PDB file of C-alpha atoms in Angstrom:
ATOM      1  CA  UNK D   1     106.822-135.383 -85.167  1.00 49.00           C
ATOM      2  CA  UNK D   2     105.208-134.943 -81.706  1.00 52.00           C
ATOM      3  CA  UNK D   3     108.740-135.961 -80.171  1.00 56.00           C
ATOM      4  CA  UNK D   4     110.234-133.039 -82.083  1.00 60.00           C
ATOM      5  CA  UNK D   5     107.686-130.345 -81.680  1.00 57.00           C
ATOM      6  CA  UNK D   6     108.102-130.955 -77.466  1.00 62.00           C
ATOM      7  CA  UNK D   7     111.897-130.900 -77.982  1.00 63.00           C
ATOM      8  CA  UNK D   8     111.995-127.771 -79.393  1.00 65.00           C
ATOM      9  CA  UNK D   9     109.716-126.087 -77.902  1.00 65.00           C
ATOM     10  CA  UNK D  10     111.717-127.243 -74.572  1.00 64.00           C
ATOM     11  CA  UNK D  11     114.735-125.905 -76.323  1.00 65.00           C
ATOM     12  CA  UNK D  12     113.036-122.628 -76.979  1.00 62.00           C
ATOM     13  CA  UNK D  13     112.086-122.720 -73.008  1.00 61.00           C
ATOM     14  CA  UNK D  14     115.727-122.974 -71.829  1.00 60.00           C
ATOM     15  CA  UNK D  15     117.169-120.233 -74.381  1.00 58.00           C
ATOM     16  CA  UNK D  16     114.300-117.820 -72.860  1.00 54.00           C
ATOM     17  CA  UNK D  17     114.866-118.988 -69.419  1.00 52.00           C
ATOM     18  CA  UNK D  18     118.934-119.507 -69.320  1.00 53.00           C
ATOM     19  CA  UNK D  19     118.283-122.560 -66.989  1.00 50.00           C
ATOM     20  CA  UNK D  20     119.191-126.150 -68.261  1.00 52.00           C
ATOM     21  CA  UNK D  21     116.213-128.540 -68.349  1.00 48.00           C
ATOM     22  CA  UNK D  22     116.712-132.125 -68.646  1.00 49.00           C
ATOM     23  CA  UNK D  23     114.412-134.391 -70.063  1.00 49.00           C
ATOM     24  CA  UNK D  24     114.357-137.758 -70.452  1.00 48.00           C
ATOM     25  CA  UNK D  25     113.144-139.330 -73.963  1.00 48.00           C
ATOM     26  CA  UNK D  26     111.726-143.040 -75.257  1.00 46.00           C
ATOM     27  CA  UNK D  27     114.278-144.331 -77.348  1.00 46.00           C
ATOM     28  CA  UNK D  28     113.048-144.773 -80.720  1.00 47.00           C
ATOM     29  CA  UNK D  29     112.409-148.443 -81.478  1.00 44.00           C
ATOM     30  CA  UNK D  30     114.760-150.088 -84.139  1.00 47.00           C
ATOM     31  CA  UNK D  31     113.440-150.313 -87.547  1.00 44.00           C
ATOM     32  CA  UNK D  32     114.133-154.148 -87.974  1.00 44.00           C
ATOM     33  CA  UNK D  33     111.245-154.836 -85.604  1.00 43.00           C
ATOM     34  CA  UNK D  34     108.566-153.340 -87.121  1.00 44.00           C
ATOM     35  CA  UNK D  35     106.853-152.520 -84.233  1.00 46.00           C
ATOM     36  CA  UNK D  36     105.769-149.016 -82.643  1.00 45.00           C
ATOM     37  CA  UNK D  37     107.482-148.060 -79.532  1.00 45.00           C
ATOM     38  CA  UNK D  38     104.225-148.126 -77.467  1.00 45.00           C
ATOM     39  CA  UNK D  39     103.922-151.990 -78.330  1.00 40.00           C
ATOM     40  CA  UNK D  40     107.660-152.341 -77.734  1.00 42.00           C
ATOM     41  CA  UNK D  41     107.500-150.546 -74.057  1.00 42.00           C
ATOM     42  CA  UNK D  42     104.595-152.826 -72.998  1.00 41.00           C
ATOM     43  CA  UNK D  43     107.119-155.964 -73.457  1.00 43.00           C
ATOM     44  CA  UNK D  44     109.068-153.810 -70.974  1.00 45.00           C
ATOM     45  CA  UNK D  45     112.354-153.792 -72.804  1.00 47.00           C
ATOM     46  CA  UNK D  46     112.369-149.770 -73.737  1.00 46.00           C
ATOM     47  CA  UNK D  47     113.568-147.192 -71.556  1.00 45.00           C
ATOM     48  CA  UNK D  48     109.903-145.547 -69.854  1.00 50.00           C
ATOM     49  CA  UNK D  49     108.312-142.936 -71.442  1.00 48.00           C
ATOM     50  CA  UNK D  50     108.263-139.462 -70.192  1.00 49.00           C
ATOM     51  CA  UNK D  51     105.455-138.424 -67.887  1.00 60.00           C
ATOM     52  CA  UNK D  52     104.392-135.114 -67.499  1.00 65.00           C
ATOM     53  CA  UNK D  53     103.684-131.979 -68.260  1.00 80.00           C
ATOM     54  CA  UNK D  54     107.510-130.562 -69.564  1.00 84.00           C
ATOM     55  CA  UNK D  55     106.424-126.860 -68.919  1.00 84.00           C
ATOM     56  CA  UNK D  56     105.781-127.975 -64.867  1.00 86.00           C
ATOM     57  CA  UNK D  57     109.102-130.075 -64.928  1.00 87.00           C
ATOM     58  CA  UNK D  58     110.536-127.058 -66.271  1.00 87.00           C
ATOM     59  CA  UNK D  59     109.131-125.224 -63.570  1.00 86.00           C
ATOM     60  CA  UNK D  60     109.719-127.505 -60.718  1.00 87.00           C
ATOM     61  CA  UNK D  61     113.788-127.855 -61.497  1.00 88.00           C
ATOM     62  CA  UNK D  62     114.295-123.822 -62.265  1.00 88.00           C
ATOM     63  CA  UNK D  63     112.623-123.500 -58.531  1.00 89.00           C
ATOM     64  CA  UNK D  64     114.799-126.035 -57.775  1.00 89.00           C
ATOM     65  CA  UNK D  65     117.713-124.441 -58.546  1.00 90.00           C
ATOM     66  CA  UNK D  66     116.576-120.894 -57.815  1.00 90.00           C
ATOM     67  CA  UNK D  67     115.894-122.021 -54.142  1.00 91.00           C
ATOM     68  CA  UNK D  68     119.042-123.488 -53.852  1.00 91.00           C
ATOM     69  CA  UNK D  69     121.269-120.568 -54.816  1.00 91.00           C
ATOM     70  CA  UNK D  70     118.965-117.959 -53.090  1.00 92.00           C
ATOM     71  CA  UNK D  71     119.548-120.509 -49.700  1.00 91.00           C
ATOM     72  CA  UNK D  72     123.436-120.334 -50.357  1.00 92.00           C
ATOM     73  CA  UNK D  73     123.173-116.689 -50.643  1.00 92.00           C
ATOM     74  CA  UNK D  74     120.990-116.224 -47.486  1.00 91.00           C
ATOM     75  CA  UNK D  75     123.890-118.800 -46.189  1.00 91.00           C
ATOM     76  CA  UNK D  76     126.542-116.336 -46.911  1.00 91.00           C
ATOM     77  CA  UNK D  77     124.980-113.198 -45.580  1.00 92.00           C
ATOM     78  CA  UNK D  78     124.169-114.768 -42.239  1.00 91.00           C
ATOM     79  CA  UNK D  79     128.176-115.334 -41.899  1.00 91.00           C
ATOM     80  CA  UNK D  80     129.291-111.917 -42.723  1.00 91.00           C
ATOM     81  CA  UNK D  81     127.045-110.478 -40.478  1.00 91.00           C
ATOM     82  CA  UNK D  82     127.603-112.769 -37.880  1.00 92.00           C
ATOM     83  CA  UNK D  83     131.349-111.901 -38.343  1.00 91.00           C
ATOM     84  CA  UNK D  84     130.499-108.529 -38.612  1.00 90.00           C
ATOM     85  CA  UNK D  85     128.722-108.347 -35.224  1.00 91.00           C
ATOM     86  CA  UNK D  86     130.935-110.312 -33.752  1.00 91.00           C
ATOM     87  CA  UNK D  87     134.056-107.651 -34.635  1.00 91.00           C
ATOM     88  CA  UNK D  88     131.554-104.824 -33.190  1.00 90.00           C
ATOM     89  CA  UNK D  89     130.901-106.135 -30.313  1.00 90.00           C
ATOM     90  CA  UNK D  90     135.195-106.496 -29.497  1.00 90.00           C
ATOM     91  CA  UNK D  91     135.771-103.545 -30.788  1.00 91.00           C
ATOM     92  CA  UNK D  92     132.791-102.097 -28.481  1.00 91.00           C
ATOM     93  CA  UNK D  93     134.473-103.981 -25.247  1.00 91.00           C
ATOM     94  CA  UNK D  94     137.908-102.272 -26.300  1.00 92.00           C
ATOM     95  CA  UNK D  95     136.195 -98.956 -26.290  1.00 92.00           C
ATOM     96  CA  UNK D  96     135.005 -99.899 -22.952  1.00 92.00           C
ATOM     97  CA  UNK D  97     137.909-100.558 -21.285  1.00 92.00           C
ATOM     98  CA  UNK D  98     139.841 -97.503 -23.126  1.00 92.00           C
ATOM     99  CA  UNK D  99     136.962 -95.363 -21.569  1.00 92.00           C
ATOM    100  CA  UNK D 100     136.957 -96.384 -17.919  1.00 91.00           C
ATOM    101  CA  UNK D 101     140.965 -96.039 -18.184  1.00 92.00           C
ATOM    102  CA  UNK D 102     140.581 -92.761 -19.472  1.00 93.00           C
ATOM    103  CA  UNK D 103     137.967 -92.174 -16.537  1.00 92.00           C
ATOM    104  CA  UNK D 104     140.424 -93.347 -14.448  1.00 92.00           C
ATOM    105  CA  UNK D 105     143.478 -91.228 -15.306  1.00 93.00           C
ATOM    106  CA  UNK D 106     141.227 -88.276 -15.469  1.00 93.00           C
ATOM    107  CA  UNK D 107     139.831 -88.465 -12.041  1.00 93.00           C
ATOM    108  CA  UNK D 108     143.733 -88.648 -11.185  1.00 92.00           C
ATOM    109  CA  UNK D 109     144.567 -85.975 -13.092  1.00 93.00           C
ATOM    110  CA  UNK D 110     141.963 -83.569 -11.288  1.00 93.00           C
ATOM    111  CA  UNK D 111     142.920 -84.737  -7.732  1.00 93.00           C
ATOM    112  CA  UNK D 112     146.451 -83.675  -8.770  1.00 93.00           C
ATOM    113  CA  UNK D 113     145.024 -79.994 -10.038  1.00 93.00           C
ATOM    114  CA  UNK D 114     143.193 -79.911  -6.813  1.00 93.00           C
ATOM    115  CA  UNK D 115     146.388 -80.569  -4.937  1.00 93.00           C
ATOM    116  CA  UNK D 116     148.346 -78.597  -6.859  1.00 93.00           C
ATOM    117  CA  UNK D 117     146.006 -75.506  -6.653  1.00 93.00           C
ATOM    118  CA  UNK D 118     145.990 -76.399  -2.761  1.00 91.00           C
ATOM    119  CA  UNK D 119     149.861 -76.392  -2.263  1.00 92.00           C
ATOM    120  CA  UNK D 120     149.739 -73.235  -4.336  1.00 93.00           C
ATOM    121  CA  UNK D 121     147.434 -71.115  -1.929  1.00 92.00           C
ATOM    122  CA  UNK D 122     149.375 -72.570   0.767  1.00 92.00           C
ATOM    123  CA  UNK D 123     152.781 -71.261  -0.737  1.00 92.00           C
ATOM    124  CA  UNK D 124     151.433 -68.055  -1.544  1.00 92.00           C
ATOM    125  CA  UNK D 125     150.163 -67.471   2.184  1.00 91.00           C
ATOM    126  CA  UNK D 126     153.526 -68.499   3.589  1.00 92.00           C
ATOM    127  CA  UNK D 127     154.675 -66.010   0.788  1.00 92.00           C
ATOM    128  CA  UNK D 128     152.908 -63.053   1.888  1.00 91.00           C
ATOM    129  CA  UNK D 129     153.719 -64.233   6.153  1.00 90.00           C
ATOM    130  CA  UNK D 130     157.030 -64.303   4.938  1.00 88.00           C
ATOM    131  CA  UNK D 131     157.339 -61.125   3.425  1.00 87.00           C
ATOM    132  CA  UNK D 132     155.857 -59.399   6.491  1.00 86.00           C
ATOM    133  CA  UNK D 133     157.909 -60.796   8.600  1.00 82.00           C
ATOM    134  CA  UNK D 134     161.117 -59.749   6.403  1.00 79.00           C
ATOM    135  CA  UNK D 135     159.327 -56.298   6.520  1.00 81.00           C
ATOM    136  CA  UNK D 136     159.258 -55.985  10.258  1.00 77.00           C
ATOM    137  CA  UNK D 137     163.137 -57.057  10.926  1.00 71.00           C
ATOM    138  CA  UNK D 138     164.762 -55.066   8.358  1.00 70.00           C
ATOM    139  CA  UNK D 139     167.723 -54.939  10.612  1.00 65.00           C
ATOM    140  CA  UNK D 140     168.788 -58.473   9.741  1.00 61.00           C
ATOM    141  CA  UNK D 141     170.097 -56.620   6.336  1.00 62.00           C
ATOM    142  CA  UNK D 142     172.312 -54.023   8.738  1.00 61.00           C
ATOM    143  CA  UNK D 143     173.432 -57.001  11.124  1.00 56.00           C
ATOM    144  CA  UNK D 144     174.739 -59.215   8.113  1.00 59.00           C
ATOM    145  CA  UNK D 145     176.674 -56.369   6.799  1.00 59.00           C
ATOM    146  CA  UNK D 146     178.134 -55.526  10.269  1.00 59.00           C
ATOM    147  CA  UNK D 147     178.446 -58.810  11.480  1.00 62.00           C
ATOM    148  CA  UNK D 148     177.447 -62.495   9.546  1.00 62.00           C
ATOM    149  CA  UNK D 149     178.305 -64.818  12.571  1.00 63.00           C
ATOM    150  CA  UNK D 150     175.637 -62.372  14.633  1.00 62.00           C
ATOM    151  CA  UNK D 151     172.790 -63.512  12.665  1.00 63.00           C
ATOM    152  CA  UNK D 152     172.148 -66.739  12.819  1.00 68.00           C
ATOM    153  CA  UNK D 153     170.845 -66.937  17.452  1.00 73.00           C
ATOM    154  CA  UNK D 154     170.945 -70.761  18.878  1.00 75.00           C
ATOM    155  CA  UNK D 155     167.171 -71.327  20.093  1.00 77.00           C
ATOM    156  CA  UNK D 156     168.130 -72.834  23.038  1.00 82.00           C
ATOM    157  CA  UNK D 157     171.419 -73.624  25.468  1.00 85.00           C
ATOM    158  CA  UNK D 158     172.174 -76.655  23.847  1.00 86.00           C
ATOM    159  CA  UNK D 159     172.485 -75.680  20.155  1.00 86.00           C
ATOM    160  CA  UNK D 160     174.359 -72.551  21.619  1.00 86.00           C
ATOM    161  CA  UNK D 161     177.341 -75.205  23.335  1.00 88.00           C
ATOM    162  CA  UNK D 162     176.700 -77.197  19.593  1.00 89.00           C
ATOM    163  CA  UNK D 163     177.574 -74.108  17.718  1.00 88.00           C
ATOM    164  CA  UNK D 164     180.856 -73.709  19.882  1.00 89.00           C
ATOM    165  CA  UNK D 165     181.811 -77.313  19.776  1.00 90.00           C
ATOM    166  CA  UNK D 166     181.091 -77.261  15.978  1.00 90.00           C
ATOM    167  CA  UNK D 167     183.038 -74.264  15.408  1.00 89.00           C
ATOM    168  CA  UNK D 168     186.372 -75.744  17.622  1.00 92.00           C
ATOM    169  CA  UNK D 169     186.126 -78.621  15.639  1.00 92.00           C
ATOM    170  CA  UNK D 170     186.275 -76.934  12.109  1.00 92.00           C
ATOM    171  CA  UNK D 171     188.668 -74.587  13.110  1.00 93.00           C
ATOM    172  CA  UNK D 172     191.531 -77.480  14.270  1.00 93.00           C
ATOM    173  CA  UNK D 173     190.485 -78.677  11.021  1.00 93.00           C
ATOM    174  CA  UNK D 174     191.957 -76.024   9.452  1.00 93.00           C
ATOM    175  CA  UNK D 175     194.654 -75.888  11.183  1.00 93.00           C
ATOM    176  CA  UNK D 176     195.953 -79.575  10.899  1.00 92.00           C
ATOM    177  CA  UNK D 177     195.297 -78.413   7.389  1.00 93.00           C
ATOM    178  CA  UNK D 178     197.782 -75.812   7.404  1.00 92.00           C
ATOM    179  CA  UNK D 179     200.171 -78.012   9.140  1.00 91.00           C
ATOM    180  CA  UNK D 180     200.222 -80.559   6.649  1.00 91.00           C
ATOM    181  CA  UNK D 181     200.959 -78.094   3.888  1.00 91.00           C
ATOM    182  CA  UNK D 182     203.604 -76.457   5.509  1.00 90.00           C
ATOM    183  CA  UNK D 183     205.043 -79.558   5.888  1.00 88.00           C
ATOM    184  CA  UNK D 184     204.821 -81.065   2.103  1.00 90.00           C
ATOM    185  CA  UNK D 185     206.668 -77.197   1.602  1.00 89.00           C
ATOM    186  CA  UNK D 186     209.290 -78.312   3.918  1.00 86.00           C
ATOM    187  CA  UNK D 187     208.287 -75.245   5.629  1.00 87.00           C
ATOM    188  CA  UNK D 188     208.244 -77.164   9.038  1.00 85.00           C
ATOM    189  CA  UNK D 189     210.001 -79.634  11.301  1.00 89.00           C
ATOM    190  CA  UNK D 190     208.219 -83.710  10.679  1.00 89.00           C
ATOM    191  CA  UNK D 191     208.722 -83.293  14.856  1.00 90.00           C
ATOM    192  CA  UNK D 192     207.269 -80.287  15.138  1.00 90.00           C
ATOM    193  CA  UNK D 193     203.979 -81.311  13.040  1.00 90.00           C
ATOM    194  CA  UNK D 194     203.573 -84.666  15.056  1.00 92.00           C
ATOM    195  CA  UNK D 195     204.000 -82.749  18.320  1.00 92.00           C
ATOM    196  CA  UNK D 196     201.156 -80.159  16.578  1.00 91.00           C
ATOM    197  CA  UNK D 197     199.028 -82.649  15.229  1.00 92.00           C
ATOM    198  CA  UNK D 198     198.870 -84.999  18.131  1.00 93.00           C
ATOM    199  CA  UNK D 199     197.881 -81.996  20.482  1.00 92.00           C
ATOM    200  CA  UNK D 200     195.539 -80.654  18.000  1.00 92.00           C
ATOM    201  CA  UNK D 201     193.638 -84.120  17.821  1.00 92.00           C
ATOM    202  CA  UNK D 202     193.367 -84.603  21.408  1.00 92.00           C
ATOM    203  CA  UNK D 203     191.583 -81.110  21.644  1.00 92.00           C
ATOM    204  CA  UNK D 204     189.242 -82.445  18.395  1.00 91.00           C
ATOM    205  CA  UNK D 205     188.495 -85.190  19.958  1.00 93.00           C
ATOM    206  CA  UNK D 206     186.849 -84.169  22.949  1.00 92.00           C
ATOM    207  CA  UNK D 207     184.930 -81.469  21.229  1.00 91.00           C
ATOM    208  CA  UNK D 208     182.952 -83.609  18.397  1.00 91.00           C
ATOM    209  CA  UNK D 209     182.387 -86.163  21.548  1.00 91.00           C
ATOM    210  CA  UNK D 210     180.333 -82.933  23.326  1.00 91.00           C
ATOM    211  CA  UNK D 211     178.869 -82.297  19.711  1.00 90.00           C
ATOM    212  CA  UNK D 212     177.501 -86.264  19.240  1.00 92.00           C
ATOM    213  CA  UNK D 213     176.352 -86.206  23.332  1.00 92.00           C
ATOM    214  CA  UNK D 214     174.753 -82.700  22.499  1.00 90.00           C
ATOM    215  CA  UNK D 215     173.032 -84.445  19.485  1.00 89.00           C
ATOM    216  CA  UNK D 216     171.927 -87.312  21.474  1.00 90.00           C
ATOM    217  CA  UNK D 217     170.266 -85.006  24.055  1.00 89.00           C
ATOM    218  CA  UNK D 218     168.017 -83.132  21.512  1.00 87.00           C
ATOM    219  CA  UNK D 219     166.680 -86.101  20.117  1.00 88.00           C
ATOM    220  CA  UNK D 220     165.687 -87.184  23.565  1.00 88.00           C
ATOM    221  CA  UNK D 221     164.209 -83.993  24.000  1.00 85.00           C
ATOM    222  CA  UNK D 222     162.761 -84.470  20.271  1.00 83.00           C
ATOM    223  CA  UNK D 223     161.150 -87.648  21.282  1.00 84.00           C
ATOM    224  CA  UNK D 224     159.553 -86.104  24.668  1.00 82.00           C
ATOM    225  CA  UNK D 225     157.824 -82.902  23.127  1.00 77.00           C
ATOM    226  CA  UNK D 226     157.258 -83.937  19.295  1.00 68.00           C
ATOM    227  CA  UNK D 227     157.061 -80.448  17.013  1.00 60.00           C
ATOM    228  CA  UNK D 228     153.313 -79.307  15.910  1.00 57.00           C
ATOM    229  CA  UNK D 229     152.235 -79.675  13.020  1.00 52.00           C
ATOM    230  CA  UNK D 230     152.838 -76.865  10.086  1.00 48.00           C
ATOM    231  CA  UNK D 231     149.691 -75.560  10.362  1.00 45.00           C
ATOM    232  CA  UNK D 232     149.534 -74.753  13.496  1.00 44.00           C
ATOM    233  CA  UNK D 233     153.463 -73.266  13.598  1.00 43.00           C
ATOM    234  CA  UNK D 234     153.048 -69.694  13.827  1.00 44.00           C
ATOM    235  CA  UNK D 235     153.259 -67.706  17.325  1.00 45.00           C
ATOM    236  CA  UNK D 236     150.933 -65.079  18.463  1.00 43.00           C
ATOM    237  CA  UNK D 237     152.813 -62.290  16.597  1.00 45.00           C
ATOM    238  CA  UNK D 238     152.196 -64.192  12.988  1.00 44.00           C
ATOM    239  CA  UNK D 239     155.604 -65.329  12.386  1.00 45.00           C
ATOM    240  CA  UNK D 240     156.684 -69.039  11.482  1.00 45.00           C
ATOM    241  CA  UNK D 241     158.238 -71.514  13.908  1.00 49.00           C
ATOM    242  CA  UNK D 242     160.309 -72.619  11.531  1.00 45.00           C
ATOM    243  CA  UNK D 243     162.373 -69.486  11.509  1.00 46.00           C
ATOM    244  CA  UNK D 244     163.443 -70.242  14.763  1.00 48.00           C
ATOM    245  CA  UNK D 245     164.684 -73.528  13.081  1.00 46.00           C
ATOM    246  CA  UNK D 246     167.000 -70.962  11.427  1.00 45.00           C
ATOM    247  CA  UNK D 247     168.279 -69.651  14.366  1.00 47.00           C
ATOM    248  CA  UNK D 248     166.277 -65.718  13.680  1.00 45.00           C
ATOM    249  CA  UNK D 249     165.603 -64.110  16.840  1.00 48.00           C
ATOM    250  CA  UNK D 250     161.370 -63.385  16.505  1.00 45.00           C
ATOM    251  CA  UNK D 251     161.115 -61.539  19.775  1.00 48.00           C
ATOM    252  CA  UNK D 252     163.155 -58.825  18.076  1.00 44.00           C
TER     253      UNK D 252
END
């Protein structure tokens, strides 16, 4: 009856609990014998009785178990946030390097402003120079209108013989030009263009030589006295070299 009474009152432990306790019990002696079980385990050939307390076994294996699982748990934590920190800290070092790239473009992207803003107050300077200077030679309109070859002044000798040779040249141009389609019209002689065109050439040919020595003489010249720079390109009156470049007249 003893036997019984522990087993269910281990029984009733485990419902209450929802933990499964194992126990181990003396096999009951057979009845053939005729001998208790306690005279039957001290031959030693029954399995050992249980020793014990089964409320502290009870305890012992749910602890057990308990520290097991909360272990595993703790287990399982530690990797996510291990994994967690982990993705953090590379999506912290992408950050990084998007922010010093970012940095990076917009220190560009002010230098450019700067030099923009720069070039502007240049251009509008030139602007205003240039629109005084268009004020003081109003004449320029009157001389195009009379006269559009009288504009445009050589600075110097040498672009002055250029301008002539230039002008030869182009002009026999045009008028091997207009021997050529006279003659597809059968408007003149074969004999007469070959004489034509073989004179014309000869008179071509010496006058783009003079252009090409006239060319290599200015860059000499070019080499010798290099131009100033464009800041320092206006004359005492407050007009722009470069308008001599142009061939305007700024002593007018």
């Amino acid at each position: 009856a003893a036997p019984r009474h522990q087993q269910q009152q281990q029984e009733q432990q485990q419902q209450a609990s929802g933990y499964p306790v194992h126990t181990q019990q003396a096999s009951p002696a057979p009845a053939t014998q005729g001998r208790p079980p306690q005279a039957q385990g001290a031959g030693g050939g029954g399995a050992p009785p249980v020793q014990g307390d089964p409320s502290k076994l009870f305890k012992e294996q749910a602890v057990d178990v308990l520290s097991k699982r909360v272990v595993k748990t703790f287990q399982a934590i530690e990797r996510h946030t291990m994994q967690s920190v982990e993705d953090r800290l590379g999506e912290q070092q992408v950050l990084e390097e998007r922010a010093s790239k970012l940095a990076s473009l917009a220190d560009a992207l002010a230098k450019e402003r700067d030099m923009i803003d720069s070039c502007i107050h240049k251009y509008e300077s030139k602007t205003l120079e240039l629109e005084g200077w268009l004020e003081k030679h109003r004449e320029i309109d009157h001389d195009i209108e009379a006269d559009l070859d009288g504009v445009f002044i050589p600075s110097d000798s040498l672009s002055a013989q250029a301008i002539q040779a230039m002008t030869k040249d182009l002009a026999i141009e045009d008028a091997m030009y207009a021997l050529e389609q006279a003659l597809l019209n059968d408007s003149l002689d074969p004999v007469v263009y070959l004489k034509q065109v073989r004179s014309l050439s000869r008179k071509q040919f010496y006058h783009r030589k003079l252009t090409m020595k006239i060319a290599e003489v200015q860059k000499q010249q070019a080499a010798q006295n290099p131009p100033r720079p464009r800041g320092a390109s206006q004359t005492q009156d407050g007009d722009w070299e470069i308008l001599q470049e142009f061939g305007l007249d700024l002593n007018k």
